[in-house]
Coordinates of C-alpha atoms in Angstrom, one line a residue:
M1 CA 93.8 110.0 95.0
M2 CA 93.5 106.8 97.1
Q3 CA 90.3 105.0 96.3
G4 CA 87.7 105.3 99.1
T5 CA 88.8 108.8 100.2
N6 CA 88.3 112.3 98.8
K7 CA 90.2 114.1 101.6
E8 CA 92.4 117.1 100.8
F9 CA 94.7 118.7 103.2
K10 CA 95.6 122.4 103.6
T11 CA 99.2 123.2 104.0
S12 CA 98.7 124.7 107.5
A13 CA 96.9 121.5 108.6
L14 CA 99.6 119.2 107.2
V15 CA 102.4 121.2 108.9
A16 CA 100.4 121.4 112.1
R17 CA 99.8 117.6 112.1
L18 CA 103.5 116.9 111.4
I19 CA 104.5 119.1 114.3
R20 CA 101.9 117.8 116.7
D21 CA 102.1 114.1 116.0
Y22 CA 105.8 113.7 115.1
L23 CA 108.0 116.7 115.9
K24 CA 106.7 117.4 119.4
P25 CA 108.5 114.6 121.2
Y26 CA 111.8 115.8 119.8
F27 CA 111.5 119.4 120.8
P28 CA 114.5 119.3 123.3
R29 CA 116.8 117.9 120.6
I30 CA 115.4 120.4 118.0
L31 CA 116.0 123.3 120.4
L32 CA 119.7 122.2 120.9
A33 CA 120.0 122.0 117.1
F34 CA 118.5 125.4 116.7
L35 CA 121.0 126.9 119.2
L36 CA 123.8 125.4 117.0
M37 CA 122.2 126.9 114.0
V38 CA 122.2 130.3 115.7
I39 CA 125.9 129.9 116.4
A40 CA 126.6 128.9 112.8
A41 CA 124.6 131.8 111.4
A42 CA 126.3 134.3 113.8
M43 CA 129.7 133.2 112.6
T44 CA 128.7 133.8 109.0
A45 CA 127.6 137.3 109.9
A46 CA 130.8 137.8 111.9
F47 CA 132.9 137.0 108.8
A48 CA 131.0 139.6 106.8
K49 CA 131.6 142.1 109.5
L50 CA 135.4 141.3 109.7
I51 CA 135.8 142.3 106.1
E52 CA 135.4 145.9 107.0
P53 CA 138.4 146.2 109.4
I54 CA 140.5 143.8 107.2
L55 CA 140.0 146.1 104.2
D56 CA 140.2 149.5 106.0
E57 CA 142.7 148.8 108.7
V58 CA 144.9 146.0 107.6
L59 CA 145.0 146.5 103.8
N60 CA 144.4 150.2 103.3
N61 CA 146.0 151.6 106.5
K62 CA 148.6 148.8 106.7
Q63 CA 148.2 148.1 110.4
R64 CA 150.7 145.2 110.7
H65 CA 149.8 144.4 114.3
L66 CA 146.2 143.5 113.2
I67 CA 147.2 140.9 110.6
W68 CA 147.4 137.9 112.9
P69 CA 144.4 138.9 115.1
M70 CA 142.2 139.5 112.1
A71 CA 143.4 136.3 110.3
S72 CA 142.8 134.3 113.5
A73 CA 139.4 135.7 114.0
V74 CA 138.4 134.6 110.4
F75 CA 139.8 131.1 111.1
A76 CA 137.9 130.9 114.4
A77 CA 134.6 132.1 112.7
F78 CA 134.9 129.3 110.1
A79 CA 136.0 126.6 112.6
I80 CA 133.1 127.4 115.0
R81 CA 130.7 127.5 112.1
G82 CA 131.9 124.1 110.8
L83 CA 131.5 122.5 114.2
A84 CA 128.1 124.0 114.8
T85 CA 126.9 123.0 111.3
Y86 CA 128.1 119.4 111.9
G87 CA 126.3 119.3 115.2
H88 CA 122.9 120.6 114.1
T89 CA 123.0 118.6 110.8
L90 CA 123.6 115.4 112.7
L91 CA 120.9 116.1 115.3
M92 CA 118.3 117.1 112.7
N93 CA 119.0 114.3 110.3
K94 CA 118.7 111.8 113.2
T95 CA 115.4 113.3 114.2
G96 CA 114.1 113.3 110.6
H97 CA 115.0 109.7 110.0
E98 CA 113.4 108.6 113.3
I99 CA 110.2 110.4 112.4
I100 CA 110.0 108.9 109.0
A101 CA 110.7 105.4 110.4
Q102 CA 107.8 106.0 112.8
I103 CA 105.5 107.0 109.9
Q104 CA 106.6 103.8 108.0
H105 CA 105.8 101.7 111.1
E106 CA 102.4 103.4 111.4
L107 CA 101.6 102.8 107.7
I108 CA 102.5 99.1 108.0
E109 CA 100.4 98.8 111.1
K110 CA 97.5 100.6 109.4
Y111 CA 97.7 98.3 106.4
M112 CA 97.5 95.3 108.7
S113 CA 94.3 96.7 110.3
L114 CA 92.4 97.4 107.1
D115 CA 89.8 95.1 105.6
L116 CA 90.1 92.9 102.5
V117 CA 87.9 95.3 100.6
F118 CA 90.5 98.0 100.9
F119 CA 93.2 95.8 99.3
H120 CA 90.7 94.8 96.5
Q121 CA 90.3 98.5 95.7
N122 CA 94.0 99.4 95.8
T123 CA 96.8 97.6 94.0
S124 CA 99.9 96.3 95.8
G125 CA 102.0 98.6 93.7
Q126 CA 100.2 101.7 94.9
L127 CA 100.2 100.6 98.5
S128 CA 103.9 99.7 98.6
S129 CA 104.6 103.1 96.9
R130 CA 103.1 104.8 99.9
I131 CA 105.6 103.2 102.2
I132 CA 108.7 103.4 100.0
N133 CA 108.4 106.2 97.5
D134 CA 106.1 108.7 99.3
V135 CA 107.8 108.3 102.6
T136 CA 111.2 108.7 101.0
V137 CA 110.1 112.0 99.5
M138 CA 108.7 113.0 102.9
R139 CA 112.1 112.0 104.5
N140 CA 114.0 114.2 102.1
A141 CA 111.6 117.1 102.7
V142 CA 111.6 116.7 106.5
V143 CA 115.4 116.3 106.8
D144 CA 116.2 119.0 104.3
A145 CA 113.7 121.4 105.8
M146 CA 114.8 120.8 109.4
T147 CA 118.5 120.9 108.7
G148 CA 118.4 123.7 106.1
F149 CA 115.5 125.9 107.0
G150 CA 116.6 126.9 110.5
K151 CA 120.2 127.5 109.6
N152 CA 119.5 129.5 106.4
L153 CA 116.7 131.5 108.1
M154 CA 119.0 132.4 111.0
T155 CA 121.9 133.2 108.7
L156 CA 119.6 135.5 106.8
V157 CA 118.4 137.1 109.9
F158 CA 121.9 137.8 111.2
L159 CA 123.1 139.1 107.9
V160 CA 120.1 141.3 107.3
A161 CA 120.5 142.7 110.8
L162 CA 124.2 143.5 110.1
M163 CA 123.2 145.2 106.8
F164 CA 120.7 147.4 108.5
Y165 CA 123.2 148.2 111.2
Q166 CA 125.7 149.2 108.6
D167 CA 123.4 151.3 106.4
W168 CA 119.6 151.1 106.5
V169 CA 119.2 153.0 103.2
L170 CA 121.4 150.6 101.4
S171 CA 119.5 147.7 103.0
L172 CA 116.2 149.1 101.8
I173 CA 117.6 149.4 98.2
A174 CA 118.9 145.9 98.4
F175 CA 115.6 144.4 99.6
V176 CA 113.1 146.4 97.6
A177 CA 112.6 143.5 95.2
L178 CA 112.2 140.9 97.9
P179 CA 108.4 141.0 98.1
F180 CA 108.2 140.3 94.4
G181 CA 110.4 137.2 94.7
A182 CA 108.4 136.0 97.7
A183 CA 105.1 136.3 95.9
F184 CA 106.5 134.4 92.9
V185 CA 107.6 131.5 95.2
V186 CA 104.1 131.3 96.8
V187 CA 102.5 131.0 93.3
I188 CA 105.0 128.3 92.2
S189 CA 104.7 126.4 95.5
K190 CA 101.1 125.4 94.9
K191 CA 101.9 124.1 91.4
I192 CA 104.9 122.1 92.7
R193 CA 102.9 120.4 95.4
R194 CA 100.2 119.4 92.9
V195 CA 102.9 118.0 90.5
S196 CA 104.5 116.1 93.4
G197 CA 101.2 114.2 94.1
N198 CA 101.1 113.3 90.4
I199 CA 104.7 112.0 90.5
Q200 CA 104.0 109.8 93.5
G201 CA 100.9 108.5 91.8
E202 CA 102.8 107.6 88.7
I203 CA 105.5 105.9 90.7
G204 CA 102.7 103.8 92.2
H205 CA 101.3 103.0 88.8
L206 CA 104.8 102.0 87.5
S207 CA 105.3 99.7 90.6
E208 CA 101.9 98.2 90.0
V209 CA 102.7 97.4 86.3
L210 CA 106.1 96.0 87.1
I211 CA 104.7 93.7 89.9
Q212 CA 102.1 92.4 87.5
I213 CA 104.8 91.7 84.9
F214 CA 107.3 90.0 87.2
Q215 CA 104.6 87.9 88.9
G216 CA 103.2 86.8 85.5
I217 CA 106.6 86.5 83.7
R218 CA 105.9 82.8 82.9
Q219 CA 102.7 83.8 81.0
V220 CA 104.4 86.8 79.4
K221 CA 107.1 84.6 77.9
A222 CA 104.7 81.7 77.1
Y223 CA 102.4 84.1 75.0
G224 CA 105.3 86.0 73.5
Q225 CA 104.2 89.3 75.1
E226 CA 107.6 90.7 76.0
K227 CA 107.3 93.6 73.6
F228 CA 103.8 94.4 74.7
E229 CA 104.7 94.4 78.4
Q230 CA 107.9 96.4 77.6
K231 CA 105.7 99.0 75.9
R232 CA 103.1 99.0 78.7
A233 CA 105.8 99.6 81.3
G234 CA 107.6 102.1 79.1
E235 CA 104.4 104.2 78.8
R236 CA 104.4 104.5 82.6
V237 CA 108.1 105.4 82.6
D238 CA 107.5 108.1 80.0
Q239 CA 104.5 109.5 82.0
L240 CA 106.6 109.6 85.1
K241 CA 109.4 111.3 83.2
R242 CA 107.0 114.0 82.0
H243 CA 105.8 114.8 85.5
A244 CA 109.3 114.8 86.8
I245 CA 110.5 117.2 84.1
K246 CA 107.5 119.5 84.9
A247 CA 108.5 119.5 88.5
V248 CA 112.1 120.5 87.7
R249 CA 110.9 123.2 85.3
L250 CA 108.6 124.6 88.0
G251 CA 111.3 124.3 90.7
T252 CA 113.9 126.1 88.7
L253 CA 111.6 128.7 87.2
S254 CA 112.4 131.0 90.1
V255 CA 116.1 131.0 89.4
P256 CA 116.2 133.5 86.4
F257 CA 113.5 135.7 88.1
N258 CA 115.4 135.9 91.4
E259 CA 118.8 136.3 89.7
A260 CA 117.4 139.3 87.8
L261 CA 116.0 140.8 91.0
V262 CA 119.4 140.3 92.8
G263 CA 121.3 141.9 89.9
L264 CA 119.0 144.9 90.1
A265 CA 119.5 145.1 93.9
I266 CA 123.3 144.9 93.6
M267 CA 123.2 147.6 90.8
G268 CA 121.3 149.9 93.2
V269 CA 123.8 149.2 96.0
I270 CA 126.8 149.9 93.8
V271 CA 125.3 153.1 92.5
Y272 CA 124.3 154.5 95.9
G273 CA 127.5 153.2 97.6
G274 CA 129.7 154.6 94.9
F275 CA 128.4 158.1 95.3
Q276 CA 128.7 157.7 99.1
I277 CA 132.4 156.8 98.9
A278 CA 132.9 159.6 96.4
D279 CA 131.4 162.0 98.8
G280 CA 133.5 160.6 101.7
D281 CA 130.5 159.4 103.6
M282 CA 131.5 155.8 103.4
T283 CA 134.7 153.8 103.3
T284 CA 135.5 151.1 100.8
G285 CA 135.7 148.5 103.6
Q286 CA 132.2 149.5 104.7
L287 CA 130.7 149.1 101.2
M288 CA 132.6 145.8 100.6
S289 CA 131.4 144.5 104.0
F290 CA 127.8 145.3 103.1
I291 CA 128.1 143.7 99.6
A292 CA 129.7 140.6 101.3
A293 CA 126.8 140.5 103.8
F294 CA 124.3 140.8 100.9
S295 CA 126.0 138.2 98.8
L296 CA 126.2 135.8 101.8
A297 CA 122.5 136.5 102.5
Y298 CA 121.6 135.8 98.9
E299 CA 122.8 132.1 99.3
P300 CA 120.4 131.3 102.2
M301 CA 117.6 133.1 100.3
K302 CA 118.2 130.8 97.3
K303 CA 118.4 127.8 99.5
L304 CA 115.2 128.7 101.3
A305 CA 113.5 128.9 97.9
K306 CA 114.8 125.4 97.0
L307 CA 113.8 124.1 100.4
N308 CA 110.3 125.4 99.8
N309 CA 110.2 123.4 96.6
A310 CA 111.4 120.3 98.5
L311 CA 108.9 121.0 101.3
Q312 CA 106.0 121.3 98.8
M313 CA 107.1 118.0 97.2
G314 CA 107.1 116.5 100.7
L315 CA 103.7 117.9 101.6
G316 CA 102.3 116.4 98.4
A317 CA 103.6 113.0 99.4
S318 CA 102.4 113.6 103.0
E319 CA 98.8 114.0 101.7
R320 CA 99.0 110.6 100.2
V321 CA 100.5 109.1 103.3
F322 CA 97.9 110.7 105.6
E323 CA 95.1 109.4 103.3
I324 CA 96.2 105.9 104.3
L325 CA 96.7 106.7 108.0
D326 CA 93.2 108.2 108.2
Q327 CA 91.6 105.1 106.7
Q328 CA 89.4 103.3 109.2
P329 CA 88.7 99.5 109.0
Q330 CA 85.1 98.6 108.7
V331 CA 85.4 95.1 110.2
V332 CA 86.4 95.7 113.8
D333 CA 85.7 94.2 117.2
Q334 CA 82.2 95.3 118.3
R335 CA 81.6 96.7 121.8
G336 CA 81.3 93.8 124.2
A337 CA 82.9 91.3 121.9
K338 CA 84.4 88.3 123.7
N339 CA 87.1 85.7 123.3
V340 CA 85.8 82.2 122.7
T341 CA 87.2 78.7 122.7
L342 CA 85.3 76.4 120.4
T343 CA 85.5 72.6 120.4
K344 CA 83.0 71.1 118.0
P345 CA 81.0 74.1 116.8
D346 CA 78.3 74.0 114.2
I347 CA 78.1 76.9 111.7
V348 CA 74.7 78.4 111.2
F349 CA 73.9 80.8 108.4
H350 CA 70.6 82.6 109.1
D351 CA 69.0 84.7 106.3
V352 CA 72.5 86.1 105.3
T353 CA 72.6 88.9 102.9
F354 CA 75.8 90.4 101.5
G355 CA 76.9 92.4 98.4
Y356 CA 80.2 93.7 97.1
E357 CA 79.9 97.5 96.9
D358 CA 77.4 98.4 94.1
D359 CA 77.5 95.0 92.4
G360 CA 74.1 93.8 93.8
Y361 CA 73.8 91.0 96.2
A362 CA 76.3 88.1 96.2
L363 CA 74.2 86.4 98.8
N364 CA 70.5 87.0 99.3
G365 CA 68.7 85.4 102.3
V366 CA 71.1 82.4 102.6
S367 CA 70.3 79.9 105.4
F368 CA 72.0 76.6 106.1
T369 CA 73.7 74.7 108.9
A370 CA 77.2 73.1 108.7
E371 CA 76.8 70.5 111.4
K372 CA 79.5 70.1 114.0
G373 CA 82.1 67.4 113.4
K374 CA 80.8 66.9 109.8
V375 CA 81.8 67.9 106.3
T376 CA 79.5 70.3 104.4
A377 CA 80.2 70.9 100.7
L378 CA 79.2 74.1 98.9
V379 CA 78.6 73.6 95.2
G380 CA 77.0 75.7 92.5
P381 CA 77.6 77.5 89.2
S382 CA 80.4 80.1 89.0
G383 CA 79.3 83.3 90.8
S384 CA 76.7 81.5 92.9
G385 CA 78.2 82.7 96.2
K386 CA 80.3 79.7 97.4
T387 CA 83.5 81.6 98.1
T388 CA 81.6 84.5 99.6
C389 CA 80.1 82.2 102.1
L390 CA 83.6 81.0 103.1
N391 CA 84.9 84.5 103.3
L392 CA 82.1 85.6 105.7
I393 CA 82.8 82.9 108.3
P394 CA 86.1 84.5 109.5
R395 CA 84.6 88.0 109.0
F396 CA 86.7 89.1 106.1
Y397 CA 83.6 91.1 105.4
D398 CA 80.7 92.2 107.5
L399 CA 77.2 91.0 106.8
Q400 CA 74.6 93.4 105.5
G401 CA 71.8 91.3 106.9
G402 CA 71.1 88.1 108.8
S403 CA 73.7 86.4 111.1
I404 CA 76.3 83.6 111.2
Q405 CA 76.7 81.7 114.4
L406 CA 79.6 79.4 115.5
G407 CA 78.7 77.0 118.3
G408 CA 75.9 79.4 119.3
H409 CA 78.1 82.5 119.3
D410 CA 77.2 85.3 116.8
I411 CA 80.5 85.9 114.9
A412 CA 79.9 89.7 115.2
K413 CA 80.2 89.3 119.0
I414 CA 83.4 87.4 118.9
K415 CA 86.8 89.2 119.0
L416 CA 88.3 89.0 115.5
K417 CA 91.6 87.5 116.8
S418 CA 89.7 84.9 118.8
L419 CA 87.4 84.1 115.9
R420 CA 90.1 83.5 113.4
A421 CA 92.2 81.5 115.9
N422 CA 89.4 78.9 115.7
I423 CA 89.6 78.7 111.9
A424 CA 92.0 77.1 109.5
L425 CA 91.7 78.2 105.9
V426 CA 93.1 76.5 102.8
S427 CA 92.4 78.7 99.8
Q428 CA 92.8 78.1 96.1
D429 CA 94.8 81.4 96.2
I430 CA 97.8 80.1 98.1
T431 CA 100.4 82.5 99.5
I432 CA 103.9 81.2 100.1
F433 CA 106.2 83.7 101.8
D434 CA 109.9 84.2 100.9
D435 CA 111.0 82.4 104.0
T436 CA 112.0 78.8 105.0
V437 CA 109.7 75.8 104.5
R438 CA 109.5 75.5 108.3
A439 CA 108.4 79.2 108.7
N440 CA 105.8 78.8 106.0
I441 CA 104.2 75.7 107.6
A442 CA 104.3 77.3 111.1
Y443 CA 103.0 80.7 109.9
G444 CA 100.9 82.4 112.5
L445 CA 101.9 80.0 115.3
Q446 CA 104.3 81.5 117.9
K447 CA 105.0 78.2 119.7
T448 CA 105.5 75.0 117.8
T449 CA 108.0 72.3 117.7
E450 CA 110.1 70.8 114.9
K451 CA 108.3 67.5 115.5
D452 CA 104.9 69.1 115.0
V453 CA 106.0 70.8 111.8
I454 CA 107.3 67.5 110.3
K455 CA 104.1 65.7 111.4
A456 CA 101.9 68.2 109.7
A457 CA 104.1 68.1 106.5
K458 CA 103.8 64.3 106.5
A459 CA 100.0 64.5 106.9
A460 CA 99.9 66.8 103.9
A461 CA 102.1 64.4 101.8
A462 CA 104.8 67.2 101.7
H463 CA 107.6 65.7 103.8
E464 CA 109.2 63.7 101.0
F465 CA 109.6 66.6 98.5
I466 CA 110.7 68.9 101.3
M467 CA 113.6 66.5 102.2
D468 CA 114.6 66.4 98.6
M469 CA 115.2 70.2 98.7
P470 CA 118.8 71.5 99.2
D471 CA 118.3 72.6 102.8
G472 CA 115.3 70.5 103.7
Y473 CA 113.0 72.5 106.1
D474 CA 115.5 75.4 106.1
T475 CA 115.2 75.9 102.3
R476 CA 114.0 79.4 101.4
L477 CA 111.2 79.3 98.9
G478 CA 111.5 82.6 97.1
E479 CA 108.9 85.1 96.2
N480 CA 105.4 83.5 96.4
G481 CA 107.0 80.0 96.4
V482 CA 108.6 80.4 93.0
K483 CA 110.7 77.3 93.6
L484 CA 107.7 75.1 94.1
S485 CA 105.2 73.5 91.8
G486 CA 101.5 74.2 92.1
G487 CA 100.9 71.0 93.9
Q488 CA 103.8 71.5 96.3
R489 CA 102.5 74.9 97.2
Q490 CA 99.1 73.5 97.9
R491 CA 100.5 70.7 100.1
L492 CA 102.4 73.3 102.2
S493 CA 99.2 75.3 102.5
I494 CA 97.4 72.2 103.8
A495 CA 100.2 71.4 106.2
R496 CA 99.9 74.9 107.5
A497 CA 96.2 74.3 108.2
I498 CA 96.8 70.9 109.8
L499 CA 99.4 72.4 112.1
R500 CA 97.0 75.1 113.2
N501 CA 94.8 72.4 114.6
A502 CA 91.7 74.6 114.6
P503 CA 88.1 73.2 115.3
I504 CA 86.8 74.7 112.0
L505 CA 88.4 73.9 108.7
L506 CA 87.5 75.9 105.5
L507 CA 88.7 74.3 102.3
D508 CA 88.4 76.3 99.0
E509 CA 89.3 73.9 96.2
A510 CA 92.1 72.7 98.5
T511 CA 93.2 69.8 96.2
S512 CA 92.6 71.5 92.8
A513 CA 96.3 71.7 91.9
L514 CA 97.2 68.1 92.9
D515 CA 97.7 65.1 90.7
N516 CA 95.6 62.1 91.4
E517 CA 98.2 60.3 93.5
S518 CA 98.9 63.3 95.7
E519 CA 95.2 64.0 96.1
K520 CA 94.5 60.5 97.3
L521 CA 97.3 60.8 99.9
I522 CA 96.0 64.1 101.1
Q523 CA 92.4 63.0 101.1
K524 CA 93.4 60.2 103.5
S525 CA 95.2 62.6 105.7
L526 CA 92.3 65.1 105.6
E527 CA 89.9 62.3 106.5
K528 CA 91.9 61.8 109.8
F529 CA 92.3 65.5 110.3
R530 CA 88.6 66.2 109.8
K531 CA 87.5 64.0 112.7
G532 CA 86.0 66.1 115.4
R533 CA 86.1 69.2 113.3
T534 CA 83.5 71.2 111.4
V535 CA 84.5 71.3 107.8
V536 CA 83.1 73.5 105.0
V537 CA 84.5 72.7 101.6
I538 CA 84.2 74.1 98.1
A539 CA 85.3 71.4 95.7
H540 CA 85.1 70.8 92.0
R541 CA 86.1 67.1 92.2
L542 CA 83.3 64.5 92.4
S543 CA 85.0 62.4 95.1
T544 CA 85.3 65.2 97.5
V545 CA 81.6 66.3 97.1
K546 CA 80.2 62.8 97.0
D547 CA 81.7 61.9 100.4
A548 CA 80.5 65.1 102.1
D549 CA 77.9 64.6 104.9
K550 CA 75.8 67.4 103.5
I551 CA 75.8 69.3 100.2
V552 CA 74.5 72.8 99.9
V553 CA 73.7 73.9 96.4
L554 CA 73.9 77.6 95.7
N555 CA 72.6 79.5 92.6
E556 CA 72.6 83.3 92.1
G557 CA 73.2 83.9 95.8
R558 CA 70.5 81.6 97.1
V559 CA 70.3 78.1 98.6
V560 CA 68.3 76.1 96.0
E561 CA 69.1 72.5 97.1
E562 CA 70.4 70.9 100.3
G563 CA 71.0 67.3 101.4
A564 CA 73.3 64.3 101.0
H565 CA 74.5 63.1 97.7
D566 CA 72.1 60.2 97.2
A567 CA 69.1 62.3 98.1
L568 CA 70.1 65.1 95.7
M569 CA 70.7 62.7 92.9
K570 CA 67.1 61.6 93.1
Q571 CA 66.1 65.0 91.9
N572 CA 66.5 64.3 88.2
D573 CA 66.1 67.8 87.1
G574 CA 68.0 69.4 90.0
I575 CA 71.0 71.7 89.6
Y576 CA 73.2 69.3 91.6
T577 CA 72.3 66.3 89.4
T578 CA 73.1 68.3 86.3
M579 CA 76.4 69.5 87.7
Y580 CA 77.4 66.1 89.0
Q581 CA 76.7 64.5 85.6
A582 CA 78.8 67.2 84.0
G583 CA 81.7 66.5 86.4
L584 CA 81.2 69.5 88.8
K585 CA 83.6 71.7 86.8
E586 CA 81.9 75.0 87.4

């Protein structure tokens, strides 16, 4: 079950939701497909009915003039059934795939609207499994159900009607066991749906493990953990295998039960029909026509049972998908929120309190001001709240107490898109997309020129290594920038922030992966870029902190010292002095 939700869906509610939200717009197309299903089903029943005159009149009574008409009628029945089946299968498949594509679009849109805390609680493997694996199972269930259910049900209806028309007593004998089979299917269905949810969960866990292994393959090989990771992934494969085998076992459990019931029904039909023929109350053609109708009806009955299994698997996957679609973001635009354009804003923390779930307070009554147009450095021991302060400025999380103001505007009253458009963030956790160098630098900007991209790259000391790449700015960088060194990835991230040209610049260890030469180049570029901007920086390097206009020292979620470097160094027993003398490596 997805973290953060305990919701369970009833079958009726799931089906009603699928119909209301997804099938309703396609009703005209579905009705046309249903008409074609009726035609196909009627042709199956027509063939069963034709067996009677073929046996009695053509074969037994040797009516030569009926040979061609009867043969032509059989051909016409099969041809019409084939065309009708093609038509309704095409229509329903198209509808099913369009519905599933819509659900995938909605899932992606929902993911993009959810908060960071949601992604911290749920792994990328599980989340991608919802879009790929769960929706694939839903697609199979929806397409199979829509293409098969109507046709098989209508075929069954026509054939059963024919059987009762021919002999109602024989029909009652044939279907006396049907309620037992139906009851068995209902019992099995609940178990299949539960197992389906387990299968989709295990697929997500397997994806999660594989993503971790592939992303960390360098460390896996460096530490000789190939066998360990092989075993770890293998355990997930085996767990998935066990659930899949259980699903197959449950899904096919109805086969021997139903076969025995059908055998019993046919035995009853033969016994009763045999005595009827012996007494002259029924012809051979009539009995064979009835048996043909029953045999043809048995196939759609079996298919309906299999479709039920597929439907239950799909409903199990649907539960997991709807869990996501029903998630609501916590960080949203408040009523009356406005767009703002900031120029040289100051950033004011006033008595800010914040905690991650039940882990206590990460910040407790934090107050400080990052003055406009100046550089404010946040320092402190590990876990003191530095990164949390940075994350709260663009409202990645909502405060639990206090306020943060940018240029006199409370961030809670600024529209999220507008707020974040005024901020450029360079994090220690750099994301490089599997796209071109140009697209990575210009990420998030709809209108930018080649000249601007190159200018930003030069400012970040990245232009030279970019031009050494095979296709220059058109070089694709691979998953998470696998083709780049750590320093190169960081320089691209800085170029991205420079190009954004926002009035607020947040730097979270922005030069931590750079060598001294590259750092000096970028520091010079950043010095120019910082002018006229409000900068908040977390840095572990002495030079960066020492040159800041103000230093805010955090410890255990509180501001304990504040001031310029020289002033703080006069506090001989202060936390900053101790950290500075130790090289600011915490």
